[in-house]
Amino acid sequence: MTAMSTTPAAAPAETPLPLTVIVLTRDEERDLPGCLASVAGLAERLVVLDSGSTDRTVAIAHGWTPHVHGRPFDGYASQRTAALALAAHPWVLFLDADERLTPAGRAEIRALLAPPDRLTAPPDGAPVGYWVPRHNEFFGRRVRGGGWWPDYQLRLFRRDRARYDLTREVHEVVILDGPTARLREPLIHRNYDSWAEFHAKQRAYADRHARDLARRGVRPHPWTYVTQPLREFRRRYVALGAWREGRLGLALAASLAYYEGLAHLRLRIADCGLRSEGRLRDDSAAFVSMLDDDIPQSAIRNPQLSVIVVSHNTRELLRRCLASVERSVAGDGVEAEIIVVDNASTDGTLAMVRAEFPAVRLIESGGNRGFAAGNNLGLARARGRALLLLNPDTEVEDGAIGALLGALEADPALGVVGPALRYPDGSPQESRRRAPGPLTPFLESTLVQQYGPRNRVLDRYYVADRPGDRRQDVDWLTGACLLVRRRAVERAGGLDESFFMYSEELEWCLRLRAAGWRIAYEPAATVVHHEGASSGQAVPRRHIDFNASKVLFYRRRYGRLFGETLRAFLLLTYVVQSAQEGAKWLLGHKRPLRRQRLAAYAQVLRSGLRQRGRS
């Protein structure tokens, strides 16, 4: 191939577009001049972000643009996220140093972005990003089979509608808030000039791929380092047509299959190493560290926020919840990872998350382990500096996550902050609470409250003496949406798994307060809560879980005698309600409804209001 000059020639006689072109580099003195020459004069700003080059890369870049920056490499997605902050225009174009934009490609982008209305906020339905086809060259030969053509890459997009999935170190994913389209003209990608270069890069990719798998909670099995390479070879050679490239296609498919197996083998070796030390596979930080001892864990960038959602047969609501979270973090410019812990859903939840939210880290708990245990699984895997526990039956309104994070970061003494909750019809759903007293459990959510909803004890408990439109400290908050400081969790511990569901956030908040952390209500953040959508799937079970958790909490707070007295009282209320429903059934009033309630109350009474798995 003909060598390219390392200094710029005269720029083409054309007006630069209000566009920022970004090139990421590290030791790219061979390819960088050709890359920069291919975009010279196209954009008003050309940014080069270098990650520690030891050759002439930085000097070459300075010959083409004043916007040359340095940043230690901590993952491709993280590097691209940092580069976005250096852009000066709504539209950005990413190029790798070994890629070239063709003259036809320049003309296509110019025609696309030259109209003034393309540079303002796009109208509804207009693309906010474009996939660019890419020709891949191996050892001077353009390869089309094996998935290397058209090899679409999402490289041209609006930076205000984009964010990268920071949980992936290789094959980084950009997440766009809006529709996309495809360009016709391809990039030219000079992949490798030698097999030595190919193998060196693929070994590095295998190491990073193993760490990706570890962070995403993939558990290795003895057979995966055999089956995974076979699948990769079949995919490349047969399904994607590498066989059309003859011996080169066979060699490439076999090599990539080998490195896929190497990544899973490293995962398996690290797993065995952890178990030999008596450590759990859920210790993801140790897992990642064992995968590559020469990359310290401190060098791996942690996102600003981890969002944890525990699901159980709430597919449709979870879909809306995750979409609202992605919109909110993108709109607020928050670096976030989203973790879904699924408690053995049977309604297609897993397939939906994998298909529609590929950036979400999905953890399968292996059974319905309950709300507290599910959240603890997520907390163990979370890397964020702040941790948002979110119910699957919630929808985050625009600006809510930013407001919660702002409140937490502004006050170092704050351990937990929660939003104003709303019902789907817009009416308020109070989440503020004071610590309960000994009379509270005999009144709150019982038959007594049905007949006397307003009284001094419950008014105090529900903080009825304070307006709900002001930020304020509280004793605890209901658990539909809680933003927690990581340091607070490290000091006080996670949720108490003795509580299958309900009262776990009460116990946790009081424990966090005892550890010295304050808890605040932030009305500037709003979250819609479809209350009871998950637990309401089995009404008797909801009654049992709610009251059994209440008995457990107050037994611990006030002693065994108090707890057993409360249990007897609550069971008595169900006896009374059963008598009421039976009388109405005898009078012929809505007999199907009465029959249904009688069956539910009978199930509650048979349970004795004891925790699942406990006598």
Coordinates of C-alpha atoms in Angstrom, one line a residue:
M1 CA 0.0 0.0 0.0
T2 CA 1.2 3.5 -0.8
A3 CA 2.5 5.4 2.3
M4 CA 0.6 8.5 3.3
S5 CA 2.2 11.9 4.1
T6 CA 2.2 12.7 7.9
T7 CA 1.5 16.4 7.2
P8 CA -1.8 17.8 5.9
A9 CA -2.1 18.9 2.3
A10 CA -4.2 21.9 1.5
A11 CA -7.8 21.4 2.7
P12 CA -10.4 20.8 0.0
A13 CA -12.2 24.0 -1.2
E14 CA -15.4 23.4 0.7
T15 CA -17.1 25.0 3.7
P16 CA -16.6 22.9 6.9
L17 CA -19.8 21.5 8.4
P18 CA -20.9 22.3 11.9
L19 CA -19.8 18.8 12.8
T20 CA -17.2 17.3 15.2
V21 CA -15.1 14.4 13.9
I22 CA -13.5 12.3 16.7
V23 CA -10.6 9.9 16.3
L24 CA -9.4 7.7 19.2
T25 CA -5.7 6.7 19.0
R26 CA -2.9 4.7 20.6
D27 CA 0.3 4.1 18.7
E28 CA -1.3 4.8 15.3
E29 CA 1.5 6.6 13.4
R30 CA 1.1 4.2 10.5
D31 CA -2.6 4.7 9.9
L32 CA -3.5 8.1 11.4
P33 CA -2.3 10.4 8.5
G34 CA -4.6 8.6 6.0
C35 CA -7.5 8.8 8.4
L36 CA -7.2 12.5 9.1
A37 CA -6.6 13.3 5.5
S38 CA -9.9 11.6 4.6
V39 CA -11.9 14.0 6.8
A40 CA -9.8 17.2 6.3
G41 CA -12.0 20.2 5.7
L42 CA -15.2 18.3 6.3
A43 CA -15.9 19.4 9.9
E44 CA -15.4 22.6 11.9
R45 CA -13.8 20.6 14.7
L46 CA -11.5 17.6 14.5
V47 CA -10.7 16.0 17.9
V48 CA -8.0 13.4 18.6
L49 CA -8.2 11.6 21.9
D50 CA -5.0 9.7 22.6
S51 CA -4.5 7.0 25.3
G52 CA -0.8 7.0 25.9
S53 CA 0.9 6.6 22.5
T54 CA 4.7 6.0 22.6
D55 CA 5.3 6.6 18.9
R56 CA 4.7 9.8 16.8
T57 CA 0.9 9.6 17.0
V58 CA 0.5 12.7 19.1
A59 CA 2.9 14.8 17.0
I60 CA 1.2 13.8 13.8
A61 CA -2.2 14.7 15.3
H62 CA -1.0 18.2 16.3
G63 CA -0.1 18.7 12.6
W64 CA -3.7 18.4 11.7
T65 CA -5.7 19.9 14.6
P66 CA -5.2 21.9 17.8
H67 CA -7.8 19.7 19.6
V68 CA -5.5 16.9 20.7
H69 CA -6.2 15.4 24.2
G70 CA -4.8 12.6 26.3
R71 CA -6.6 10.2 28.6
P72 CA -5.6 6.9 30.2
F73 CA -7.4 4.0 28.5
D74 CA -10.0 2.3 30.7
G75 CA -12.2 0.6 28.0
Y76 CA -13.5 1.5 24.6
A77 CA -16.9 2.6 25.7
S78 CA -15.5 4.8 28.5
Q79 CA -13.0 6.4 26.1
R80 CA -15.8 7.2 23.6
T81 CA -17.9 8.6 26.3
A82 CA -15.1 10.9 27.4
A83 CA -14.6 11.9 23.7
L84 CA -18.2 13.0 23.4
A85 CA -17.6 15.6 26.1
L86 CA -15.0 17.2 23.8
A87 CA -17.4 17.7 20.9
A88 CA -18.6 21.2 20.1
H89 CA -21.5 20.4 17.8
P90 CA -24.8 18.5 17.9
W91 CA -23.6 16.0 15.4
V92 CA -20.5 13.8 15.8
L93 CA -18.7 11.4 13.5
F94 CA -16.5 8.7 15.1
L95 CA -13.6 7.2 13.1
D96 CA -11.0 4.7 14.2
A97 CA -7.4 5.6 13.2
D98 CA -7.3 2.7 10.7
E99 CA -10.5 3.8 8.9
R100 CA -10.9 6.1 5.9
L101 CA -13.9 8.1 4.8
T102 CA -14.2 7.9 1.0
P103 CA -14.9 11.0 -1.2
A104 CA -18.3 9.6 -1.9
G105 CA -18.9 9.2 1.8
R106 CA -17.9 12.8 2.5
A107 CA -20.4 13.9 -0.2
E108 CA -23.1 11.8 1.4
I109 CA -22.6 13.3 4.9
R110 CA -22.4 16.8 3.5
A111 CA -25.7 16.4 1.7
L112 CA -27.2 15.0 4.8
L113 CA -26.0 17.7 7.3
A114 CA -25.7 20.8 5.1
P115 CA -29.4 21.8 5.3
P116 CA -29.7 24.2 8.3
D117 CA -32.7 22.3 9.8
R118 CA -30.5 19.2 10.2
L119 CA -28.4 21.0 12.8
T120 CA -31.2 22.0 15.1
A121 CA -33.4 19.7 17.1
P122 CA -34.6 16.9 14.8
P123 CA -38.3 16.8 14.1
D124 CA -40.3 13.9 15.6
G125 CA -39.5 10.6 13.7
A126 CA -36.3 12.0 12.1
P127 CA -33.1 9.9 12.5
V128 CA -30.8 10.9 15.3
G129 CA -28.1 8.5 14.2
Y130 CA -26.8 6.7 11.0
W131 CA -25.3 3.3 10.5
V132 CA -22.3 3.4 8.2
P133 CA -21.3 0.2 6.1
R134 CA -17.7 -0.8 6.3
H135 CA -15.3 -2.6 4.0
N136 CA -12.7 -4.6 6.0
E137 CA -9.3 -5.2 4.6
F138 CA -7.1 -8.1 5.8
F139 CA -3.5 -8.3 4.7
G140 CA -4.3 -6.0 1.7
R141 CA -7.4 -8.0 0.7
R142 CA -10.9 -6.7 1.0
V143 CA -13.0 -9.5 2.7
R144 CA -16.8 -9.7 2.3
G145 CA -17.8 -13.0 3.8
G146 CA -17.7 -13.9 7.5
G147 CA -19.7 -10.9 8.7
W148 CA -17.1 -8.4 7.4
W149 CA -19.4 -6.8 4.9
P150 CA -21.4 -4.6 5.1
D151 CA -20.4 -4.6 8.9
Y152 CA -22.6 -1.6 9.8
Q153 CA -21.2 0.7 12.5
L154 CA -23.2 3.4 14.3
R155 CA -20.7 6.3 13.9
L156 CA -22.7 9.4 12.9
F157 CA -25.2 10.6 15.5
R158 CA -26.4 13.5 17.7
R159 CA -24.3 13.6 20.8
D160 CA -27.2 14.9 22.9
R161 CA -29.2 11.7 22.1
A162 CA -26.4 9.2 22.6
R163 CA -24.6 7.3 25.4
Y164 CA -22.4 4.3 25.5
D165 CA -23.0 1.1 27.4
L166 CA -20.1 1.3 29.9
T167 CA -20.5 -2.3 31.0
R168 CA -18.9 -3.5 27.8
E169 CA -15.1 -3.2 27.2
V170 CA -15.2 -4.6 23.6
H171 CA -17.7 -4.2 20.8
E172 CA -19.0 -1.1 22.6
V173 CA -22.6 -0.3 22.1
V174 CA -24.0 3.3 21.7
I175 CA -27.5 3.7 22.9
L176 CA -29.6 6.3 21.0
D177 CA -32.8 8.0 22.1
G178 CA -34.5 8.1 18.8
P179 CA -34.6 6.3 15.4
T180 CA -31.7 5.5 13.1
A181 CA -31.1 5.1 9.4
R182 CA -28.4 3.8 7.1
L183 CA -25.8 5.5 4.9
R184 CA -25.0 4.0 1.5
E185 CA -21.3 4.9 1.2
P186 CA -18.8 2.7 3.1
L187 CA -15.9 3.4 5.4
I188 CA -12.6 1.6 4.5
H189 CA -11.2 -0.3 7.4
R190 CA -7.6 -1.4 7.2
N191 CA -7.9 -4.2 9.8
Y192 CA -4.5 -6.0 9.8
D193 CA -1.3 -6.1 7.7
S194 CA 0.1 -9.3 9.2
W195 CA -1.0 -12.3 11.1
A196 CA 1.3 -11.3 14.1
E197 CA -0.7 -8.1 14.4
F198 CA -4.0 -10.0 14.1
H199 CA -3.1 -12.5 16.9
A200 CA -1.8 -9.8 19.2
K201 CA -5.0 -7.8 19.0
Q202 CA -7.2 -10.8 19.3
R203 CA -5.4 -11.9 22.5
A204 CA -6.1 -8.5 24.0
Y205 CA -9.8 -8.7 22.8
A206 CA -10.1 -12.2 24.4
D207 CA -8.9 -10.8 27.8
R208 CA -11.3 -7.9 27.7
H209 CA -14.1 -10.2 26.5
A210 CA -13.5 -12.4 29.5
R211 CA -13.8 -9.4 31.8
D212 CA -17.0 -8.4 30.1
L213 CA -18.5 -11.8 30.7
A214 CA -17.5 -11.7 34.3
R215 CA -19.1 -8.3 34.9
R216 CA -22.3 -9.4 33.2
G217 CA -22.6 -12.3 35.7
V218 CA -21.9 -15.1 33.2
R219 CA -21.1 -18.3 35.1
P220 CA -18.6 -20.6 33.3
H221 CA -19.2 -24.2 32.8
P222 CA -16.6 -26.9 31.9
W223 CA -18.1 -27.3 28.4
T224 CA -18.4 -23.7 27.3
Y225 CA -14.8 -23.4 26.2
V226 CA -15.6 -26.2 23.8
T227 CA -19.1 -25.3 22.7
Q228 CA -18.6 -21.6 22.4
P229 CA -15.7 -21.8 19.8
L230 CA -17.7 -24.3 17.8
R231 CA -20.7 -21.9 17.7
E232 CA -18.4 -19.0 16.7
F233 CA -16.8 -21.0 13.9
R234 CA -20.2 -22.1 12.6
R235 CA -21.5 -18.5 12.8
R236 CA -18.5 -17.1 11.0
Y237 CA -17.8 -19.8 8.4
V238 CA -21.3 -21.1 7.6
A239 CA -24.0 -18.6 8.6
L240 CA -22.0 -15.5 7.7
G241 CA -20.3 -17.0 4.6
A242 CA -16.6 -16.9 5.4
W243 CA -16.3 -20.0 3.2
R244 CA -16.6 -17.7 0.2
E245 CA -13.2 -16.3 1.0
G246 CA -11.4 -19.6 0.5
R247 CA -8.4 -20.4 2.7
L248 CA -8.3 -16.9 4.2
G249 CA -11.9 -17.2 5.3
L250 CA -11.3 -20.6 6.9
A251 CA -8.2 -19.3 8.7
L252 CA -10.0 -16.2 10.0
A253 CA -13.1 -18.2 11.2
A254 CA -10.9 -20.8 12.9
S255 CA -8.8 -18.1 14.6
L256 CA -11.8 -16.1 15.9
A257 CA -13.3 -19.4 17.2
Y258 CA -10.1 -20.1 19.0
Y259 CA -10.0 -16.7 20.7
E260 CA -13.7 -17.1 21.7
G261 CA -12.8 -20.3 23.4
L262 CA -9.8 -18.6 25.1
A263 CA -12.0 -15.9 26.6
H264 CA -14.3 -18.6 28.1
L265 CA -11.3 -20.7 29.3
R266 CA -9.9 -17.7 31.1
L267 CA -13.3 -17.2 32.7
R268 CA -13.3 -20.8 33.8
I269 CA -9.7 -20.6 35.2
A270 CA -10.6 -17.5 37.2
D271 CA -13.7 -19.2 38.6
C272 CA -11.7 -22.2 39.7
G273 CA -9.1 -19.8 41.3
L274 CA -11.8 -18.0 43.3
R275 CA -13.3 -21.3 44.5
S276 CA -9.9 -22.6 45.6
E277 CA -9.6 -19.5 47.7
G278 CA -13.0 -20.1 49.3
R279 CA -14.5 -17.1 47.6
L280 CA -17.9 -16.9 45.8
R281 CA -18.4 -16.4 42.1
D282 CA -20.7 -13.5 42.9
D283 CA -17.5 -11.6 44.0
S284 CA -17.4 -9.9 40.6
A285 CA -14.6 -7.5 41.6
A286 CA -12.3 -10.4 42.5
F287 CA -13.4 -12.3 39.5
V288 CA -12.4 -9.4 37.1
S289 CA -9.1 -8.9 39.0
M290 CA -8.2 -12.6 38.6
L291 CA -8.8 -12.4 34.9
D292 CA -6.1 -9.9 34.4
D293 CA -3.6 -9.2 37.2
D294 CA -1.7 -6.6 35.3
I295 CA -4.8 -4.3 35.0
P296 CA -5.6 -3.1 38.6
Q297 CA -9.3 -2.9 39.5
S298 CA -8.8 0.7 40.4
A299 CA -8.1 1.5 36.7
I300 CA -11.5 0.2 35.7
R301 CA -13.9 3.1 35.5
N302 CA -17.0 2.8 37.6
P303 CA -20.2 4.4 36.3
Q304 CA -21.8 7.2 38.3
L305 CA -25.0 5.1 38.9
S306 CA -26.2 1.5 39.0
V307 CA -29.9 1.0 38.6
I308 CA -31.2 -2.3 40.1
V309 CA -34.6 -3.7 39.2
V310 CA -35.9 -7.0 40.6
S311 CA -38.5 -8.6 38.5
H312 CA -41.0 -11.4 38.7
N313 CA -43.5 -11.9 35.9
T314 CA -43.9 -8.2 35.2
R315 CA -42.8 -8.1 31.5
E316 CA -44.9 -5.3 30.2
L317 CA -44.4 -3.0 33.2
L318 CA -40.7 -3.8 33.2
R319 CA -40.5 -2.8 29.5
R320 CA -41.9 0.6 30.3
C321 CA -39.7 0.9 33.4
L322 CA -36.5 0.2 31.6
A323 CA -37.4 2.5 28.7
S324 CA -38.1 5.3 31.2
V325 CA -34.8 4.7 32.9
E326 CA -32.8 4.8 29.6
R327 CA -34.6 8.1 28.6
S328 CA -33.9 9.6 32.0
V329 CA -30.2 8.8 32.3
A330 CA -29.7 9.9 28.7
G331 CA -31.5 13.2 29.2
D332 CA -29.7 13.9 32.5
G333 CA -26.3 12.9 31.0
V334 CA -25.7 10.3 33.7
E335 CA -23.2 7.5 33.3
A336 CA -25.3 4.5 34.4
E337 CA -25.5 0.7 34.2
I338 CA -28.8 -1.0 34.5
I339 CA -29.1 -4.4 36.2
V340 CA -32.2 -6.5 36.1
V341 CA -32.4 -9.4 38.6
D342 CA -35.0 -11.8 37.5
N343 CA -36.7 -14.0 40.1
A344 CA -37.7 -16.9 37.8
S345 CA -40.2 -15.2 35.6
T346 CA -42.3 -17.4 33.3
D347 CA -43.9 -14.6 31.2
G348 CA -41.2 -14.0 28.7
T349 CA -39.4 -11.4 30.7
L350 CA -35.9 -12.7 30.0
A351 CA -36.4 -12.9 26.2
M352 CA -37.9 -9.4 26.2
V353 CA -34.9 -7.9 28.1
R354 CA -32.3 -9.6 25.9
A355 CA -34.1 -8.6 22.7
E356 CA -35.1 -5.0 23.5
F357 CA -32.5 -3.9 26.1
P358 CA -29.2 -5.5 25.1
A359 CA -27.2 -3.0 27.3
V360 CA -29.0 -4.2 30.5
R361 CA -27.1 -6.6 32.7
L362 CA -29.4 -9.5 33.3
I363 CA -29.0 -11.7 36.4
E364 CA -31.1 -14.9 36.7
S365 CA -31.5 -15.6 40.4
G366 CA -32.5 -19.2 39.9
G367 CA -35.8 -19.0 41.7
N368 CA -38.2 -16.6 43.3
R369 CA -35.9 -15.4 46.1
G370 CA -37.9 -12.4 47.1
F371 CA -37.3 -8.6 46.9
A372 CA -34.6 -8.3 49.5
A373 CA -32.5 -11.2 48.2
G374 CA -32.9 -10.1 44.6
N375 CA -31.7 -6.6 45.4
N376 CA -28.8 -8.0 47.3
L377 CA -27.8 -9.9 44.2
G378 CA -27.9 -6.7 42.2
L379 CA -26.0 -4.8 44.8
A380 CA -23.2 -7.4 44.8
R381 CA -22.7 -6.9 41.1
A382 CA -23.2 -3.2 40.9
R383 CA -20.2 -0.9 40.2
G384 CA -21.9 2.5 40.5
R385 CA -20.9 5.1 42.9
A386 CA -24.6 5.5 43.7
L387 CA -27.2 2.7 43.7
L388 CA -30.8 3.2 42.6
L389 CA -33.2 0.4 43.8
L390 CA -36.3 0.6 41.5
N391 CA -39.5 -1.4 41.4
P392 CA -40.4 -2.9 38.0
D393 CA -43.8 -1.3 38.2
T394 CA -42.4 2.2 38.2
E395 CA -41.8 4.8 35.4
V396 CA -39.1 7.4 36.0
E397 CA -40.2 10.9 34.8
D398 CA -37.7 13.1 32.9
G399 CA -35.2 14.8 35.2
A400 CA -36.0 12.5 38.2
I401 CA -32.7 10.6 38.3
G402 CA -30.7 13.8 37.8
A403 CA -32.6 15.5 40.7
L404 CA -32.0 12.5 43.0
L405 CA -28.3 12.3 42.2
G406 CA -27.9 16.1 42.6
A407 CA -29.5 15.9 46.1
L408 CA -27.3 13.0 47.1
E409 CA -24.0 14.5 45.8
A410 CA -24.8 17.9 47.3
D411 CA -25.0 16.5 50.9
P412 CA -22.2 14.2 52.1
A413 CA -24.3 13.2 55.2
L414 CA -27.2 12.0 53.1
G415 CA -27.3 8.2 52.8
V416 CA -30.7 7.7 51.0
V417 CA -32.9 10.0 48.9
G418 CA -36.3 9.1 47.4
P419 CA -38.7 10.9 45.0
A420 CA -42.3 12.0 45.1
L421 CA -44.4 9.0 44.0
R422 CA -47.5 9.4 41.8
Y423 CA -50.3 7.0 40.8
P424 CA -50.8 6.5 37.1
D425 CA -53.6 9.0 37.2
G426 CA -51.3 11.7 38.6
S427 CA -52.5 11.7 42.1
P428 CA -49.9 11.7 44.9
Q429 CA -48.8 8.4 46.6
E430 CA -47.3 9.3 49.9
S431 CA -43.9 7.6 50.5
R432 CA -42.7 9.6 53.5
R433 CA -42.8 7.9 56.9
R434 CA -41.8 8.4 60.5
A435 CA -40.5 5.5 62.5
P436 CA -43.4 3.4 63.8
G437 CA -44.5 3.2 67.4
P438 CA -46.0 0.2 69.3
L439 CA -49.6 1.2 68.2
T440 CA -48.8 1.6 64.5
P441 CA -48.9 -2.1 63.5
F442 CA -52.4 -2.5 65.0
L443 CA -53.7 0.3 62.9
E444 CA -51.8 0.7 59.7
S445 CA -53.2 -1.4 56.8
T446 CA -55.6 -3.3 59.1
L447 CA -59.3 -3.7 59.5
V448 CA -59.1 -0.9 62.1
Q449 CA -57.8 1.6 59.5
Q450 CA -60.6 0.8 57.2
Y451 CA -63.1 2.1 59.7
G452 CA -60.9 4.9 61.1
P453 CA -58.4 6.1 58.5
R454 CA -57.7 9.4 60.3
N455 CA -56.2 9.3 63.8
R456 CA -53.3 10.8 65.6
V457 CA -51.1 7.7 65.4
L458 CA -51.4 7.2 61.7
D459 CA -51.2 11.0 60.9
R460 CA -47.9 11.1 62.6
Y461 CA -46.7 7.9 60.9
Y462 CA -47.6 9.3 57.4
V463 CA -46.0 12.7 58.2
A464 CA -49.4 14.4 57.5
D465 CA -48.2 17.5 59.4
R466 CA -45.7 18.4 56.7
P467 CA -46.4 19.5 53.1
G468 CA -45.3 17.0 50.5
D469 CA -43.9 19.7 48.1
R470 CA -40.7 20.5 50.1
R471 CA -37.4 18.6 50.5
Q472 CA -37.2 17.2 54.0
D473 CA -35.6 14.6 56.2
V474 CA -37.7 11.6 57.1
D475 CA -37.2 8.4 59.1
W476 CA -37.7 6.1 56.2
L477 CA -39.2 6.0 52.7
T478 CA -41.2 3.3 50.9
G479 CA -39.1 1.2 48.7
A480 CA -40.5 1.7 45.2
C481 CA -37.5 4.0 44.4
L482 CA -34.6 4.6 46.6
L483 CA -31.2 6.1 45.7
V484 CA -28.6 5.0 48.1
R485 CA -25.0 6.1 48.6
R486 CA -22.6 3.1 48.1
R487 CA -20.6 4.1 51.2
A488 CA -23.7 3.9 53.2
V489 CA -24.4 0.3 52.0
E490 CA -20.8 -0.7 52.7
R491 CA -21.2 0.6 56.3
A492 CA -24.7 -0.6 57.1
G493 CA -24.9 -3.7 54.9
G494 CA -27.5 -4.7 52.4
L495 CA -31.2 -5.6 52.8
D496 CA -32.2 -8.2 55.4
E497 CA -33.1 -11.4 53.4
S498 CA -35.2 -12.6 56.4
F499 CA -37.9 -10.4 54.8
F500 CA -39.2 -12.1 51.6
M501 CA -41.1 -9.0 50.6
Y502 CA -42.4 -5.9 52.5
S503 CA -40.9 -4.2 55.6
E504 CA -37.4 -4.8 54.3
E505 CA -37.0 -1.1 53.3
L506 CA -38.3 0.0 56.8
E507 CA -35.7 -2.2 58.5
W508 CA -33.0 -1.1 56.1
C509 CA -33.6 2.6 56.4
L510 CA -33.7 2.5 60.2
R511 CA -30.4 0.5 60.2
L512 CA -28.9 3.1 57.9
R513 CA -30.0 5.9 60.2
A514 CA -28.5 4.0 63.2
A515 CA -25.2 4.0 61.2
G516 CA -25.3 7.8 61.1
W517 CA -26.8 8.4 57.6
R518 CA -29.7 10.8 57.0
I519 CA -32.6 10.0 54.7
A520 CA -34.3 12.6 52.6
Y521 CA -37.5 13.1 50.5
E522 CA -36.9 15.0 47.2
P523 CA -40.1 16.2 45.6
A524 CA -38.3 17.7 42.6
A525 CA -38.0 14.1 41.4
T526 CA -41.2 12.3 40.3
V527 CA -41.7 8.6 39.7
V528 CA -45.0 6.9 38.7
H529 CA -45.7 3.8 40.7
H530 CA -48.2 1.2 39.6
E531 CA -48.5 0.0 43.2
G532 CA -48.8 -3.7 43.8
A533 CA -48.5 -4.8 40.2
S534 CA -46.1 -7.6 41.0
S535 CA -47.3 -8.7 44.4
G536 CA -50.9 -8.3 43.3
Q537 CA -50.6 -11.2 40.9
A538 CA -51.4 -13.5 43.9
V539 CA -53.7 -11.7 46.3
P540 CA -53.6 -14.2 49.2
R541 CA -49.8 -14.4 49.0
R542 CA -49.6 -10.6 49.1
H543 CA -51.7 -10.5 52.4
I544 CA -49.4 -13.2 53.9
D545 CA -46.1 -11.7 52.9
F546 CA -47.2 -8.2 54.0
N547 CA -48.4 -9.2 57.4
A548 CA -45.7 -11.9 58.1
S549 CA -43.0 -9.3 57.4
K550 CA -44.8 -6.9 59.7
V551 CA -44.9 -9.5 62.5
L552 CA -41.2 -10.3 62.0
F553 CA -40.2 -6.6 62.1
Y554 CA -42.1 -5.8 65.3
R555 CA -41.1 -9.0 67.0
R556 CA -37.5 -7.9 66.5
R557 CA -38.2 -4.3 67.6
Y558 CA -40.3 -5.0 70.7
G559 CA -39.7 -8.6 71.6
R560 CA -41.2 -12.1 71.0
L561 CA -44.3 -11.5 73.2
F562 CA -45.2 -8.3 71.2
G563 CA -44.7 -10.1 67.9
E564 CA -46.9 -13.0 68.8
T565 CA -49.6 -10.7 70.2
L566 CA -49.6 -8.8 66.9
R567 CA -49.8 -12.1 64.9
A568 CA -52.8 -13.1 66.9
F569 CA -54.5 -9.7 66.4
L570 CA -53.9 -9.8 62.7
L571 CA -55.2 -13.3 62.3
L572 CA -58.3 -12.2 64.3
T573 CA -58.9 -9.4 61.8
Y574 CA -59.1 -12.0 59.0
V575 CA -61.5 -14.1 61.1
V576 CA -63.7 -11.0 61.4
Q577 CA -63.4 -10.2 57.7
S578 CA -64.2 -13.9 56.8
A579 CA -67.4 -13.6 59.0
Q580 CA -68.4 -10.4 57.2
E581 CA -67.9 -11.9 53.7
G582 CA -69.7 -15.1 54.7
A583 CA -72.7 -13.0 55.9
K584 CA -72.8 -11.1 52.6
W585 CA -72.6 -14.4 50.7
L586 CA -75.6 -15.7 52.6
L587 CA -77.6 -12.6 51.7
G588 CA -76.7 -13.2 48.0
H589 CA -74.7 -10.1 47.6
K590 CA -72.0 -10.5 44.8
R591 CA -71.5 -14.1 45.6
P592 CA -68.5 -14.7 43.2
L593 CA -66.6 -11.9 44.8
R594 CA -67.5 -13.1 48.3
R595 CA -66.4 -16.6 47.4
Q596 CA -63.1 -15.4 46.1
R597 CA -62.4 -13.3 49.2
L598 CA -63.4 -16.2 51.6
A599 CA -60.9 -18.5 49.8
A600 CA -58.1 -15.9 50.1
Y601 CA -58.8 -15.3 53.8
A602 CA -58.8 -19.0 54.4
Q603 CA -55.4 -19.3 52.8
V604 CA -54.1 -16.4 55.0
L605 CA -55.4 -18.1 58.2
R606 CA -53.8 -21.4 57.2
S607 CA -50.5 -19.7 56.8
G608 CA -50.4 -18.5 60.4
L609 CA -48.8 -15.3 58.9
R610 CA -45.3 -16.9 59.0
Q611 CA -42.5 -16.1 56.6
R612 CA -41.9 -18.3 53.6
G613 CA -39.8 -21.3 54.5
R614 CA -40.3 -20.7 58.2
S615 CA -42.5 -22.5 60.7

